[in-house]
Coordinates of C-alpha atoms and ligand atoms in Angstrom, one line a residue:
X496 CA 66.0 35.4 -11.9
X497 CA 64.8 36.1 -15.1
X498 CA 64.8 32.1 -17.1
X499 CA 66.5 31.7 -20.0
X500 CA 65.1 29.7 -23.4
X501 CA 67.7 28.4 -25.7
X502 CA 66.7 27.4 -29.2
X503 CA 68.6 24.1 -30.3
X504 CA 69.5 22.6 -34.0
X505 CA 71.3 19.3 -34.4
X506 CA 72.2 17.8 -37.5
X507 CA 75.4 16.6 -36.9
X508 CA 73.9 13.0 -38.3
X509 CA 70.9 11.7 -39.8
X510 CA 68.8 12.9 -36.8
X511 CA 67.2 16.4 -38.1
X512 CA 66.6 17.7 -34.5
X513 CA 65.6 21.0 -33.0
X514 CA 64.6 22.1 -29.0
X515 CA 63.8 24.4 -26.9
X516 CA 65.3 24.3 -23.4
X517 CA 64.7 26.4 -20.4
X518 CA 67.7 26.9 -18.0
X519 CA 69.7 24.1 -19.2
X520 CA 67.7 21.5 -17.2
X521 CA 63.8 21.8 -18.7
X522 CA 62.9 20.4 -22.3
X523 CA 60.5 22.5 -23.0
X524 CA 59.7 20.7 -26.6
X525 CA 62.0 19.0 -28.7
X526 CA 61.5 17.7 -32.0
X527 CA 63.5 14.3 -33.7
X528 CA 63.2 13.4 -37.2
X529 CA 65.3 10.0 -37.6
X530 CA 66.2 8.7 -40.8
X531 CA 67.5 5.5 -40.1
X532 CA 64.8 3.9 -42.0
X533 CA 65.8 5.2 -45.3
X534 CA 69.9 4.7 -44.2
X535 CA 68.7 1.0 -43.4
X536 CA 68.5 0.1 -46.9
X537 CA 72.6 0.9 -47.6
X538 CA 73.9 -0.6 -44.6
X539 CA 74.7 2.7 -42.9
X540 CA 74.4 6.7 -43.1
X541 CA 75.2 8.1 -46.7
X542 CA 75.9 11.1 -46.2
X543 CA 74.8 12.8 -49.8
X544 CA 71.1 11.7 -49.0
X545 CA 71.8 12.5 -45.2
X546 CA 72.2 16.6 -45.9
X547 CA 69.5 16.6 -48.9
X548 CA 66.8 14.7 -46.1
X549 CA 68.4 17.6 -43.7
X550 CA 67.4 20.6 -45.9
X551 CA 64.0 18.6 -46.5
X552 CA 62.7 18.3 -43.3
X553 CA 64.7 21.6 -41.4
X554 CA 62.1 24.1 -41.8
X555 CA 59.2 21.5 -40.8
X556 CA 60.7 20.5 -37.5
X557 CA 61.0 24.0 -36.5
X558 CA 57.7 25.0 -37.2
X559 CA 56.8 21.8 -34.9
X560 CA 59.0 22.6 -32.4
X561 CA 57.3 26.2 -32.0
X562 CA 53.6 24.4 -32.4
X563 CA 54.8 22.3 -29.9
X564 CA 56.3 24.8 -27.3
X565 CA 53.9 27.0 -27.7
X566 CA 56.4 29.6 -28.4
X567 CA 57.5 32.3 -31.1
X568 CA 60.8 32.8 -32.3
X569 CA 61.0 35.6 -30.1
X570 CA 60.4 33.9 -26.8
X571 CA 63.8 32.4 -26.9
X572 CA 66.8 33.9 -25.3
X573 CA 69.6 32.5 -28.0
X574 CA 70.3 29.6 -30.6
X575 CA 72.2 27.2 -30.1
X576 CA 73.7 24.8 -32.8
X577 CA 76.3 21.8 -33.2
X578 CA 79.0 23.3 -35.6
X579 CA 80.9 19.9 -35.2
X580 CA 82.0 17.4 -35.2
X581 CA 79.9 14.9 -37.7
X582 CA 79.3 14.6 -41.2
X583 CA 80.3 18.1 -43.2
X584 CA 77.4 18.3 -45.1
X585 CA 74.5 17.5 -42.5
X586 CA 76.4 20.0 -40.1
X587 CA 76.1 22.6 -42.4
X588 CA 72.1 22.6 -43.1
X589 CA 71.6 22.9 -39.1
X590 CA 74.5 25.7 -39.1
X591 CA 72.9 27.7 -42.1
X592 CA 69.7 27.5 -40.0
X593 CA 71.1 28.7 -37.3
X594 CA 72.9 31.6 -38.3
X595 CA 69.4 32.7 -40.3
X596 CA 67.6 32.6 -37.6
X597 CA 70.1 34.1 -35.3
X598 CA 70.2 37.1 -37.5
X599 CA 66.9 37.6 -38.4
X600 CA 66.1 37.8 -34.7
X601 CA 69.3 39.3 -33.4
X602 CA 69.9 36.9 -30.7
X603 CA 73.4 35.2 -29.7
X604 CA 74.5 32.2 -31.5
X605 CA 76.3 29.5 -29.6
X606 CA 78.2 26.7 -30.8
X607 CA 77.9 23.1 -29.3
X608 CA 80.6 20.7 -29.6
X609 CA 78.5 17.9 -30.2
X610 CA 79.7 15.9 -27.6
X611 CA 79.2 18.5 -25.1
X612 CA 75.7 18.1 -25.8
X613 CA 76.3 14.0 -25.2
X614 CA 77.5 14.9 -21.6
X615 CA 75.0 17.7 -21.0
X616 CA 71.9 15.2 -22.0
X617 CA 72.5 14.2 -18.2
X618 CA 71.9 17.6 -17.0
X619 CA 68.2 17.3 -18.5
X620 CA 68.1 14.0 -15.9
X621 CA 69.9 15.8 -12.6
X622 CA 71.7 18.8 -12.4
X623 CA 75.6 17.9 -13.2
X624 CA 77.6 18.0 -9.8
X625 CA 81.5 18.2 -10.1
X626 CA 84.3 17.2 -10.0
X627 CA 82.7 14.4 -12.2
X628 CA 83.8 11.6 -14.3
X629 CA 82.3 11.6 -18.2
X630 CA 82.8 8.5 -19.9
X631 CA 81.6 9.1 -23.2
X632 CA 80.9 5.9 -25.4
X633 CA 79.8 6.8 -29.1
X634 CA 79.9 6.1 -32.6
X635 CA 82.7 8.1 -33.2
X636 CA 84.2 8.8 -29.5
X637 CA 85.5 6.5 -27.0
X638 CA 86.8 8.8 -24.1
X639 CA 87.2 9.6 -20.5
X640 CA 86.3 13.3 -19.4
X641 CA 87.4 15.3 -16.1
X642 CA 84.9 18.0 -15.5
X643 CA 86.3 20.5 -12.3
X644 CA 83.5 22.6 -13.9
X645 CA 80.5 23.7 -16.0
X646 CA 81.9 23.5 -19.7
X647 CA 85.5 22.6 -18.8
X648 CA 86.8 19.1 -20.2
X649 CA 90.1 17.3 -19.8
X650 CA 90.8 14.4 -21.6
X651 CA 92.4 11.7 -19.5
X652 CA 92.1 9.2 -22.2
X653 CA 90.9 7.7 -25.6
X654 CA 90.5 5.2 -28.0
X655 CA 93.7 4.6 -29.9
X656 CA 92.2 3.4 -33.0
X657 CA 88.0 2.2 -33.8
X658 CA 85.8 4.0 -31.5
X659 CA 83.7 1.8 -29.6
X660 CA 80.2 2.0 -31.3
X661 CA 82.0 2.0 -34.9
X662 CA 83.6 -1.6 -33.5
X663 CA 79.9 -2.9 -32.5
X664 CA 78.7 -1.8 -36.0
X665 CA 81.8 -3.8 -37.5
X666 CA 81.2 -6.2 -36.0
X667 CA 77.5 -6.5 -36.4
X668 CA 78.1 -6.8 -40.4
X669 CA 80.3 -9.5 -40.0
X670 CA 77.9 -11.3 -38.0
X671 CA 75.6 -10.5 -40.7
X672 CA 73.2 -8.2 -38.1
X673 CA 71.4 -5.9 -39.7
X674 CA 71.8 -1.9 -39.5
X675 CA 71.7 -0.2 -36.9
X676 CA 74.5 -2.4 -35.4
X677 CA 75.2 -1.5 -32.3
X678 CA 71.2 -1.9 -30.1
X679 CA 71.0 -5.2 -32.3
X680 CA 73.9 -6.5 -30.8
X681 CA 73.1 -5.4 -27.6
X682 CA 69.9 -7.6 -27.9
X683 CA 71.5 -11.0 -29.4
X684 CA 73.8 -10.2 -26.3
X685 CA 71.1 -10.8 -23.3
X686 CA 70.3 -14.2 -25.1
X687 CA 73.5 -15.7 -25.8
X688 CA 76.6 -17.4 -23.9
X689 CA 79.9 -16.1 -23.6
X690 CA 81.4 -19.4 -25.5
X691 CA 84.0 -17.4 -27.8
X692 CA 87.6 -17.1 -26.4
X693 CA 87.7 -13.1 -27.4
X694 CA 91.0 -10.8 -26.0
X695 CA 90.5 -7.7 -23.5
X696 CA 91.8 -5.2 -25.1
X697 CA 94.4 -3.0 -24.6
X698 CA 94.2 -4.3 -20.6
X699 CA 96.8 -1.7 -19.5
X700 CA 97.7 1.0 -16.7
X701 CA 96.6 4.0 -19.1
X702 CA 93.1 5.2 -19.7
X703 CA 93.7 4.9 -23.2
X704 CA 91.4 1.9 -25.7
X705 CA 91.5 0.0 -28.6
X706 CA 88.9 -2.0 -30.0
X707 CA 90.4 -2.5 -33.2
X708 CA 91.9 -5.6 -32.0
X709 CA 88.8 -6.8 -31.1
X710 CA 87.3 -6.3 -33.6
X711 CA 90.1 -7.8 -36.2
X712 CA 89.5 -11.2 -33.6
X713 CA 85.9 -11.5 -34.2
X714 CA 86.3 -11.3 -37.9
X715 CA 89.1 -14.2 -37.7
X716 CA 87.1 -16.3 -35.6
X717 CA 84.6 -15.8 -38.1
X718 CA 86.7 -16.9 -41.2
X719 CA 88.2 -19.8 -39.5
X720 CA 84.7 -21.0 -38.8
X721 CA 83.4 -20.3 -42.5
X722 CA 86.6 -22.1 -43.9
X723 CA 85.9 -25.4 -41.4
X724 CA 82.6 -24.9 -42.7
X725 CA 81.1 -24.3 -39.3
X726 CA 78.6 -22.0 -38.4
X727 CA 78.9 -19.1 -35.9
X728 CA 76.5 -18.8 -33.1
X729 CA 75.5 -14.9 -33.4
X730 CA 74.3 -14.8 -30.2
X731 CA 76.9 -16.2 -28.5
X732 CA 79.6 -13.7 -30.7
X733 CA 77.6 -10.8 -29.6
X734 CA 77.8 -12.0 -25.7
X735 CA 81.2 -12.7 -26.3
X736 CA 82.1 -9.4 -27.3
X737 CA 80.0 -7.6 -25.3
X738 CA 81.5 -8.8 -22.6
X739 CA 85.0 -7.9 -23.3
X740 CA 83.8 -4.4 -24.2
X741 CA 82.0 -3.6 -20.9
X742 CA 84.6 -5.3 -19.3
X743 CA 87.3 -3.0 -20.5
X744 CA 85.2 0.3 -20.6
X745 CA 84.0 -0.3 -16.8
X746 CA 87.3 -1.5 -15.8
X747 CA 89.8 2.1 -17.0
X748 CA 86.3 4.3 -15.9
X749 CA 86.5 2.4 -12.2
X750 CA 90.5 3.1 -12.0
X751 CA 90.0 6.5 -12.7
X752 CA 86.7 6.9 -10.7
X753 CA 89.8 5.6 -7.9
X754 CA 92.7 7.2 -8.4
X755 CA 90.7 11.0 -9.2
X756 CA 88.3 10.2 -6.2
X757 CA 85.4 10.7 -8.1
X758 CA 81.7 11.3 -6.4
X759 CA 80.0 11.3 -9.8
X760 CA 80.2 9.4 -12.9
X761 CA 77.8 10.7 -16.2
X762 CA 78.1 8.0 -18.9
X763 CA 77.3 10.1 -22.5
X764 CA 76.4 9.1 -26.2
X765 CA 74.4 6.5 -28.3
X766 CA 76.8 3.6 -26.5
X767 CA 75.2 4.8 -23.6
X768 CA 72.0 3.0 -24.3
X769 CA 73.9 -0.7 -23.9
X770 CA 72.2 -2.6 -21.6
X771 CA 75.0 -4.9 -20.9
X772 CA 77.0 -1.5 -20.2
X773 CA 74.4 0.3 -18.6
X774 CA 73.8 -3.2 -15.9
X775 CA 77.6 -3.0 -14.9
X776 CA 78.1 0.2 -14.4
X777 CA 74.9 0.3 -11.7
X778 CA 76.5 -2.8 -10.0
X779 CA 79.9 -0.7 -9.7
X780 CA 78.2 2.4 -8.5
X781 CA 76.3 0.7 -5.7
X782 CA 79.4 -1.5 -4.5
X783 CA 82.0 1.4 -5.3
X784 CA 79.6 4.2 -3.8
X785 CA 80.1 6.6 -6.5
X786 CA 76.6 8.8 -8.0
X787 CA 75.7 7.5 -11.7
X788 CA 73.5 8.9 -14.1
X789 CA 72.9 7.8 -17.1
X790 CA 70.3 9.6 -20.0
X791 CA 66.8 8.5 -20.7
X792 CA 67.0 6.1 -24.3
X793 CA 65.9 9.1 -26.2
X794 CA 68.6 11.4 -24.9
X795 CA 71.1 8.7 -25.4
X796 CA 71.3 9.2 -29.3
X797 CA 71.7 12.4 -31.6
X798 CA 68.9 14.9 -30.1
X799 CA 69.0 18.8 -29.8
X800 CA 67.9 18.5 -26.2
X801 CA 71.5 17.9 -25.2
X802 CA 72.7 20.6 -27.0
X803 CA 70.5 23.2 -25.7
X804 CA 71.2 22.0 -22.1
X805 CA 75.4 22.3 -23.3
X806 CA 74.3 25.7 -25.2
X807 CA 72.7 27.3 -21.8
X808 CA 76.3 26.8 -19.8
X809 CA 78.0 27.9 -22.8
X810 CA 76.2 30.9 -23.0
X811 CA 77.2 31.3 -19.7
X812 CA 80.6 31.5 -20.0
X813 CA 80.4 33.9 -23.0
X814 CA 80.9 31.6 -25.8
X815 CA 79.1 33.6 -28.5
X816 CA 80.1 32.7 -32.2
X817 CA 79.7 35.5 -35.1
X818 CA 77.5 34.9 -38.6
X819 CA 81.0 33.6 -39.8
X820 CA 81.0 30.4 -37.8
X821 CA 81.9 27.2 -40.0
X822 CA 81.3 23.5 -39.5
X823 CA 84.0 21.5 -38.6
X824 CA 83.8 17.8 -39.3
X825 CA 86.6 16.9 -36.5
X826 CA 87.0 19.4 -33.2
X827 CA 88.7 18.6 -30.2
X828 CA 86.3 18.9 -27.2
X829 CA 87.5 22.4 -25.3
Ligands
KG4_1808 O1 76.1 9.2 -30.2 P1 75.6 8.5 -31.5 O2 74.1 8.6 -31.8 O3 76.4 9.1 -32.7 C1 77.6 9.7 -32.6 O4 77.7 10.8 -32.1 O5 78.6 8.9 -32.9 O6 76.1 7.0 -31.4 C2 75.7 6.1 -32.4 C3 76.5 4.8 -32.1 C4 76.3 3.8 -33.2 O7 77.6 3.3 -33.4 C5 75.4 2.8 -32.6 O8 75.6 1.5 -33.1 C6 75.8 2.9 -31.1 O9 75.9 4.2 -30.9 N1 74.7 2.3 -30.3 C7 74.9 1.2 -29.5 C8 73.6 1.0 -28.8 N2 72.7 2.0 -29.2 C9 73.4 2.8 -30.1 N3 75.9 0.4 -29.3 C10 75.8 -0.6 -28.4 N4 74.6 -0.9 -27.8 C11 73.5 -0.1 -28.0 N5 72.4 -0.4 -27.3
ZN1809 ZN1 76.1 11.6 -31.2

């Protein structure tokens, strides 16, 4: 069979990002361009500077990427792009790209849900087998996915309020960590002891979360402290909420591993690079017998890798957007 090279863009962020993938599974050459150095100074992505760094840098990454591959515009089979959801204006500079260079070259443009991408990032490790399990853990999603199938996702359940990498960044500025929040945590968490008396939240029979809760307890604790004029042990915080957060993610993904008598679990998005999380979940895999994969670190946050592995399958089932395709900052995965 003849392969099949699918041009990526992602943008959906402040990670300018494009990739070439062959067959969904090979990363032929991917390009990242992170900003988080220049976000650093603010405490957190603004997203004015975000798209303006985007239409920077767009045109240089893809004349890397090509360098890099080897490749012409020509070589490649279709592009593939994240229409949504993320930050409207950052979307849009990867979109814009996309479209020109899907017209100028007449090839099919496919639009990535970007958490599709999350969830396909594990295909560039092992090809997906299903039914399987997704639990995606991001910055803006907290979710459990049943996949019967290539590209088919039903939500079993979700975070109710704070998603759970937007609670470690909360939490990180009250601790006064610096930006980004969520790996710094991670780190203080491998050092520290779990001395804080933290809830479990939302400990229910659904496969819904919360983490607002949470969250809302570490900032009490943390007044209360300040007003006895005590000082909070940061380390021990982050272990202490760490583990009530793996504790409650690995918990609702084990029950449904159970009760849909699941073979394979795929854990997707930037919360997939937790240590603390990332431990667990390879103790519950060898004791419960289930298949886990997890992505690599560098397919773990925003990369167009993921989305040209989610673009292939796409393609496949005929998902082929006109010129008029628009961003959309919020999407439902489908
Ligand atoms: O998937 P992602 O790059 O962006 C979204 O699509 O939302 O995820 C970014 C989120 C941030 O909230 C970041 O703090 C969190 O993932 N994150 C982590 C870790 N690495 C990234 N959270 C906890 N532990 C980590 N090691
Ligand atoms: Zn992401």
């Amino acid at each position: 069979m003849k392969d099949t090279y699918i041009l990526a863009i992602e943008s959906s962020c402040d990670e300018t990002s494009m990739s070439i993938i062959k067959n969904g599974t090979d990363d032929v050459a991917t390009i990242i361009l992170s900003q988080m150095d220049t976000h650093a100074s603010f405490g957190g992505v603004v997203p004015e500077i975000a798209s303006r760094m985007h239409v920077e840098s767009i045109t240089m990454v893809l004349d890397d990427l090509l360098t890099k591959a080897n490749m012409k515009l020509d070589d490649v089979d279709a592009i593939a792009v994240t229409y949504g959801p993320g930050l409207i204006g950052s979307l849009l500079i990867g979109l814009q790209c996309a479209k020109t260079l899907a017209m100028i070259t007449k090839k099919p443009l496919i639009p990535v849900h970007h958490i599709a991408g999350h969830i396909y990032a594990n295909n560039l490790v092992k090809r997906l087998e299903f039914p399987l399990l997704a639990l995606v853990v991001s910055g803006g999603h907290t979710e459990l996915v049943y996949m019967k199938e290539d590209y088919s996702f039903e939500k079993i359940g979700g975070t109710l309020d704070d998603a759970v990498g937007e609670a470690y960044d909360k939490v990180a500025r009250v601790i006064g960590i610096p930006y980004p929040g969520g790996p710094n945590v991670d780190k203080l968490a491998h050092v520290g002891k779990d001395s804080y008396n933290l809830p479990l939240p939302l400990d229910d029979d659904t496969y819904n979360f919360s983490f607002s809760g949470l969250k809302s307890a570490v900032i009490n604790l943390k007044h209360n402290l300040d007003q006895r004029g005590e000082k909070v042990i940061p380390e021990d915080l982050a272990t202490s909420f760490q583990n009530r957060v793996v504790e409650i993610l690995t918990k609702k993904t084990l029950k449904a591993i159970k009760e849909y008598n699941i073979k394979h679990l795929i854990v997707a998005g930037g919360v997939a690079a937790n240590k603390g999380l990332r431990e667990r979940l390879e103790v519950l895999s060898k004791e419960n017998d289930f298949e886990l994969i997890m992505p690599p670190m560098k397919y773990c946050t925003d990369n167009a890798a993921m989305i040209g592995a989610a673009g292939f399958y796409a393609y496949q089932k005929g998902r082929i957007a006109g010129l008029d395709l628009n961003a959309k900052a919020t999407d439902k995965l489908q």
